[in-house]
Amino acid sequence: MLIVMQKDASGDQIAAVNEKIVALGLTAHAIPGAQRVAIGITGNQSGLLEPGLFSCLGGVQDVIRVSQPYKLVSREVKPDDTVIEVGGVKIGGGHFCVMAGPCSVESRDQVMRTAMHVREHGAHMLRGGAYKPRTSPYEFQGLKLEGLKLLAEAREKTGMPIITEVKDTATLAQVAEYADVLQIGARNMQNFSLLEALGELKKPVMLKRGPSATVREWLMAAEYIVARGNYQVILCERGIRTFETLTRNTLDLGILPILREMTHLPIVVDPSHGTGRVTAVTPMARAAAATHVDGIMVEVHPDPKTALSDGPQALTFPMFETLMREIRPIVKGGGQHFA
Ligand code: PEP
Ligand code: MN
């Protein structure tokens, strides 16, 4: 349920609504908005809450039942786009963000060279995996703590905030100490203990779509984080599993305009994992930008054929330059801000 307060509602009136929610054993969530103060209510498991309990209180303009099972992430509850700001970089609400870097952090030289190159050509955030979720236990599992330290060094050198994956609750505190944005990998989209733990943190999270998750399941996973009080969630479409085997995954671009209507959270597209084929990455980045998403994430490597993970989808340095040159006019032409 959503309580919309009158524009001139007083602090005491807002406090009275919050107190009543808590007295009923429910949870109140302040929903920031440009035009109004609103309070979301969760925990109403019976669904029997009466609007009259709140509409009689002073300063209340409207009491709205939220029809979707995902509540706090829905547009119904918050019509304004959520804008996330990290290390001076904005994502959402018309601000386009390019996240680029290697799949895995492999060495100081590899991550520094890549960071310097992508920064020079306009990337806003550095990506790189330190804890790698690999399909095979025999493949490179990441440099772990050493990888996090190298990312922090690259941040120091380039000024770019860093995004890196957190694989489990056991390493969450360590990864959170270094990362500016915590990435939840596709394989972990429904790791509910991890989602709950992220909800307790005050750090932005990028939640990748599971390879076989519907959009509704994905939004419910985001709701787990937001319901615990962490409202800084970015959604990342990275392809889903279909019958097609030419590409690693099927990048689901068709859902993007619909997703935009369903949620106020920023949306990023990852055409690297979404296709797995380097020749498809830049065209799909252009296509994603044309749908007015809030950013892209791409993998870049100084020498993809020697990459320890995801070499076949890694852009070379010149390819990254081309991508940036090509998407800039698309983003700007769509009325978005590209810093
Ligand atoms: C990654 O970003 O390197 C990664 C493992 O992505 P995904 O979880 O989408 O497979
Ligand atoms: Mn990868």
XYZ file of C-alpha atoms and ligand atoms in Angstrom:
350
model
C 0.000 0.000 0.000
C 1.151 3.536 -0.689
C 0.235 6.610 1.325
C 0.596 9.840 -0.651
C 0.839 12.898 1.582
C -0.515 16.323 0.692
C 2.155 18.713 -0.626
C 1.897 20.857 2.502
C 1.751 17.964 4.986
C 3.671 18.784 8.162
C 6.506 16.775 9.671
C 4.208 15.809 12.561
C 1.559 14.497 10.161
C 4.161 12.380 8.323
C 5.467 11.081 11.658
C 1.912 10.139 12.718
C 1.474 8.033 9.571
C 4.812 6.297 10.184
C 3.870 5.598 13.806
C 0.581 4.042 12.800
C 2.334 1.770 10.263
C 4.796 0.584 12.906
C 1.999 0.118 15.485
C 0.269 -2.239 13.041
C 3.458 -4.336 12.913
C 4.256 -3.212 9.359
C 7.270 -1.493 7.768
C 7.237 2.100 6.461
C 9.440 3.161 3.548
C 9.941 6.833 2.698
C 9.620 7.136 -1.092
C 11.501 10.193 -2.302
C 9.757 12.175 -5.034
C 10.122 15.528 -6.728
C 6.451 16.441 -6.307
C 5.265 14.700 -3.172
C 6.095 12.829 -0.002
C 4.927 9.240 -0.119
C 5.234 6.347 2.283
C 5.234 2.753 1.095
C 3.986 0.001 3.403
C 5.310 -3.550 3.276
C 4.731 -6.575 5.484
C 0.969 -6.654 4.918
C 0.939 -10.405 4.350
C -2.813 -10.889 4.746
C -3.528 -8.207 2.141
C -6.432 -7.129 4.331
C -5.171 -3.682 5.313
C -8.005 -1.139 5.105
C -7.235 2.153 3.306
C -9.542 3.889 5.818
C -6.986 3.294 8.573
C -4.806 5.911 6.921
C -7.102 8.115 4.872
C -8.569 9.465 8.133
C -5.179 10.792 9.262
C -4.253 14.489 8.833
C -2.214 15.429 5.773
C -3.000 12.230 3.842
C -4.011 12.906 0.240
C -4.392 9.411 -1.138
C -4.143 5.757 -0.144
C -3.312 3.479 -3.058
C -3.282 -0.294 -3.150
C -0.218 -1.432 -5.113
C -1.385 -4.078 -7.523
C 2.000 -5.614 -8.380
C 3.775 -8.146 -6.154
C 6.970 -6.122 -6.555
C 6.069 -2.975 -4.658
C 8.939 -0.652 -3.793
C 10.684 -1.076 -7.147
C 7.507 -0.391 -9.128
C 6.569 2.799 -10.961
C 3.221 2.657 -9.209
C 4.949 3.505 -5.944
C 7.555 5.912 -7.354
C 6.824 7.589 -10.694
C 10.182 9.446 -10.791
C 13.301 7.704 -12.126
C 15.774 6.715 -9.448
C 19.159 8.349 -9.968
C 22.158 6.689 -8.362
C 25.289 8.695 -7.750
C 28.609 7.031 -7.102
C 31.978 8.761 -6.961
C 30.638 11.721 -8.955
C 29.056 9.479 -11.628
C 25.269 9.524 -12.063
C 23.187 6.653 -13.449
C 19.502 7.022 -14.292
C 17.106 9.895 -14.827
C 18.730 10.799 -18.162
C 22.352 10.166 -17.105
C 24.032 7.505 -19.262
C 26.923 5.532 -17.753
C 29.534 3.389 -19.511
C 31.061 0.653 -17.344
C 34.055 -0.971 -19.006
C 37.008 -3.159 -18.130
C 38.251 -6.709 -18.193
C 36.117 -9.712 -17.342
C 38.700 -10.745 -14.714
C 41.444 -8.734 -13.100
C 44.512 -10.720 -14.162
C 47.537 -8.562 -13.339
C 48.479 -4.997 -12.405
C 49.647 -4.291 -15.929
C 46.453 -5.663 -17.518
C 44.022 -3.773 -15.275
C 45.984 -0.498 -15.280
C 46.379 -0.404 -19.032
C 42.718 -1.193 -19.562
C 41.576 1.339 -16.968
C 43.708 4.110 -18.487
C 42.471 3.336 -21.974
C 38.761 3.179 -21.192
C 39.020 6.321 -19.060
C 40.773 8.192 -21.844
C 37.979 7.289 -24.242
C 35.130 8.306 -21.968
C 34.194 5.368 -19.712
C 32.660 6.434 -16.410
C 33.215 3.335 -14.290
C 35.774 0.510 -14.236
C 34.551 -3.073 -14.126
C 36.662 -6.118 -13.277
C 36.047 -9.436 -11.571
C 38.122 -10.459 -8.553
C 35.867 -13.280 -7.356
C 34.792 -15.092 -10.522
C 31.817 -17.445 -10.725
C 32.974 -19.950 -13.358
C 31.005 -22.754 -14.938
C 33.971 -25.107 -14.474
C 35.806 -25.464 -11.147
C 39.025 -25.957 -13.153
C 38.920 -22.515 -14.735
C 40.502 -19.311 -13.373
C 38.575 -18.300 -10.243
C 39.925 -14.755 -9.952
C 42.709 -13.063 -7.976
C 40.300 -12.505 -5.067
C 41.656 -10.020 -2.453
C 44.675 -9.215 -4.629
C 42.272 -8.413 -7.490
C 40.277 -6.061 -5.265
C 43.474 -4.257 -4.284
C 44.464 -3.838 -7.931
C 41.017 -2.400 -8.721
C 41.409 0.069 -5.846
C 44.796 1.058 -7.256
C 43.220 1.617 -10.687
C 40.520 3.772 -9.077
C 43.230 5.804 -7.391
C 45.053 6.291 -10.671
C 42.075 7.064 -12.926
C 39.476 8.531 -10.557
C 36.873 6.074 -11.883
C 34.606 4.325 -9.370
C 34.812 0.517 -9.513
C 32.188 -2.173 -9.891
C 33.028 -5.775 -9.060
C 31.116 -8.957 -8.371
C 30.327 -10.272 -4.914
C 29.817 -14.029 -5.075
C 28.669 -14.948 -1.589
C 27.861 -13.661 1.896
C 31.201 -14.953 3.227
C 33.185 -12.435 1.138
C 30.598 -9.629 1.134
C 32.247 -7.500 3.845
C 35.629 -7.746 2.110
C 34.290 -6.909 -1.366
C 32.161 -4.055 0.023
C 35.278 -2.513 1.562
C 36.783 -2.020 -1.909
C 33.874 -1.790 -4.384
C 31.882 1.350 -5.153
C 29.121 -0.737 -6.759
C 28.530 -4.388 -5.862
C 27.645 -6.560 -8.833
C 25.388 -9.553 -8.303
C 26.062 -12.031 -11.068
C 23.379 -13.697 -13.121
C 23.945 -17.000 -11.328
C 23.216 -15.367 -7.977
C 20.114 -13.390 -8.909
C 17.976 -15.514 -6.609
C 20.528 -16.068 -3.843
C 18.103 -14.663 -1.301
C 20.504 -14.662 1.673
C 22.940 -12.604 -0.369
C 20.165 -10.242 -1.525
C 19.021 -9.745 2.069
C 22.569 -9.009 3.202
C 22.910 -6.416 0.409
C 19.688 -4.839 1.588
C 21.366 -4.059 4.909
C 24.254 -2.219 3.212
C 24.195 1.370 2.066
C 26.089 0.692 -1.166
C 24.779 0.645 -4.739
C 24.117 -2.822 -6.124
C 23.895 -3.877 -9.773
C 21.624 -6.893 -10.061
C 22.116 -8.935 -13.229
C 19.191 -10.812 -14.667
C 19.374 -14.587 -14.162
C 19.833 -16.554 -17.416
C 16.386 -18.103 -17.056
C 14.602 -15.494 -14.971
C 11.463 -13.743 -16.122
C 11.340 -9.972 -15.744
C 8.898 -10.370 -12.842
C 11.254 -12.755 -11.010
C 14.082 -10.288 -11.592
C 12.048 -7.411 -10.145
C 11.099 -9.556 -7.145
C 14.817 -10.218 -6.567
C 15.441 -6.440 -6.645
C 12.559 -6.041 -4.179
C 14.456 -8.247 -1.686
C 17.258 -5.674 -1.585
C 15.039 -2.593 -1.502
C 12.669 -4.068 1.107
C 15.594 -4.132 3.576
C 16.240 -0.436 3.079
C 18.861 -0.289 0.321
C 17.203 1.689 -2.457
C 20.302 1.946 -4.648
C 19.705 -0.883 -7.101
C 20.620 -0.923 -10.807
C 19.183 -3.633 -13.068
C 21.406 -5.216 -15.726
C 20.050 -7.157 -18.717
C 22.783 -9.625 -19.768
C 20.973 -12.095 -21.956
C 18.860 -15.138 -21.247
C 19.049 -18.771 -22.226
C 17.059 -19.698 -25.314
C 17.232 -22.451 -27.956
C 19.695 -20.346 -29.976
C 23.309 -21.524 -29.732
C 25.049 -19.122 -32.140
C 25.268 -16.572 -29.365
C 26.224 -17.355 -25.762
C 22.927 -15.874 -24.538
C 20.019 -14.109 -26.217
C 20.183 -10.414 -25.354
C 16.600 -9.543 -24.498
C 16.360 -6.000 -25.834
C 12.627 -6.246 -26.446
C 11.803 -6.085 -22.757
C 13.651 -2.819 -22.141
C 10.868 -0.315 -22.939
C 8.420 -2.448 -20.943
C 10.804 -2.768 -18.018
C 11.158 1.016 -18.089
C 7.389 1.335 -17.572
C 7.378 -1.235 -14.780
C 10.193 0.138 -12.607
C 11.869 3.392 -11.623
C 15.264 1.693 -11.122
C 18.124 2.478 -13.549
C 18.618 -0.088 -16.337
C 21.984 -1.119 -17.798
C 22.634 -3.524 -20.693
C 25.613 -5.900 -20.943
C 26.055 -6.838 -24.614
C 29.301 -8.736 -23.833
C 27.691 -11.574 -21.844
C 24.464 -10.970 -23.753
C 26.046 -12.203 -26.991
C 29.424 -13.772 -26.112
C 30.686 -12.764 -29.578
C 32.923 -9.761 -30.008
C 31.484 -8.815 -33.405
C 28.010 -8.507 -31.885
C 28.993 -6.373 -28.888
C 29.199 -2.904 -30.466
C 26.042 -3.270 -32.620
C 24.106 -4.425 -29.540
C 25.549 -1.567 -27.486
C 24.247 0.837 -30.142
C 20.864 -0.879 -30.107
C 20.693 -0.754 -26.304
C 21.581 2.954 -26.305
C 18.792 3.562 -28.814
C 16.247 2.171 -26.329
C 17.206 4.913 -23.828
C 18.620 2.655 -21.156
C 20.776 4.240 -18.468
C 24.062 2.638 -19.413
C 26.045 -0.252 -20.765
C 28.633 -2.627 -19.345
C 31.266 -3.996 -21.726
C 34.330 -6.178 -21.377
C 37.637 -4.815 -22.725
C 41.027 -6.547 -22.737
C 44.484 -5.441 -23.977
C 44.951 -8.826 -25.702
C 41.712 -10.851 -25.774
C 43.310 -14.055 -27.054
C 45.331 -14.357 -23.840
C 42.396 -13.474 -21.532
C 41.883 -15.856 -18.600
C 38.092 -15.534 -18.952
C 35.634 -14.446 -21.650
C 38.259 -13.637 -24.311
C 35.853 -14.307 -27.249
C 33.602 -11.438 -26.161
C 36.283 -8.925 -25.095
C 36.695 -5.723 -27.109
C 40.218 -4.711 -28.048
C 41.271 -1.135 -27.271
C 40.552 0.123 -30.829
C 37.162 -1.617 -30.787
C 36.283 0.168 -27.552
C 37.182 3.505 -29.116
C 34.859 2.748 -32.034
C 32.052 1.750 -29.667
C 32.363 5.025 -27.751
C 32.432 7.080 -30.935
C 29.318 5.321 -32.204
C 27.129 5.344 -29.113
C 27.741 8.952 -28.060
C 25.540 10.508 -30.794
C 22.825 7.891 -30.183
C 22.702 8.661 -26.468
C 22.784 12.417 -27.011
C 20.267 12.205 -29.859
C 17.900 10.470 -27.448
C 18.110 13.462 -25.131
C 20.257 11.770 -22.512
C 23.256 13.256 -20.759
C 26.603 11.636 -21.664
C 29.341 13.127 -19.498
C 30.701 -10.866 -15.452
O 30.206 -9.735 -15.467
O 31.902 -11.087 -15.695
C 29.802 -12.029 -15.255
C 30.238 -13.170 -14.743
O 28.548 -11.792 -15.690
P 27.193 -12.682 -15.583
O 26.927 -12.835 -14.121
O 26.205 -11.830 -16.312
O 27.466 -13.985 -16.273
Mn 32.820 -12.017 -18.100
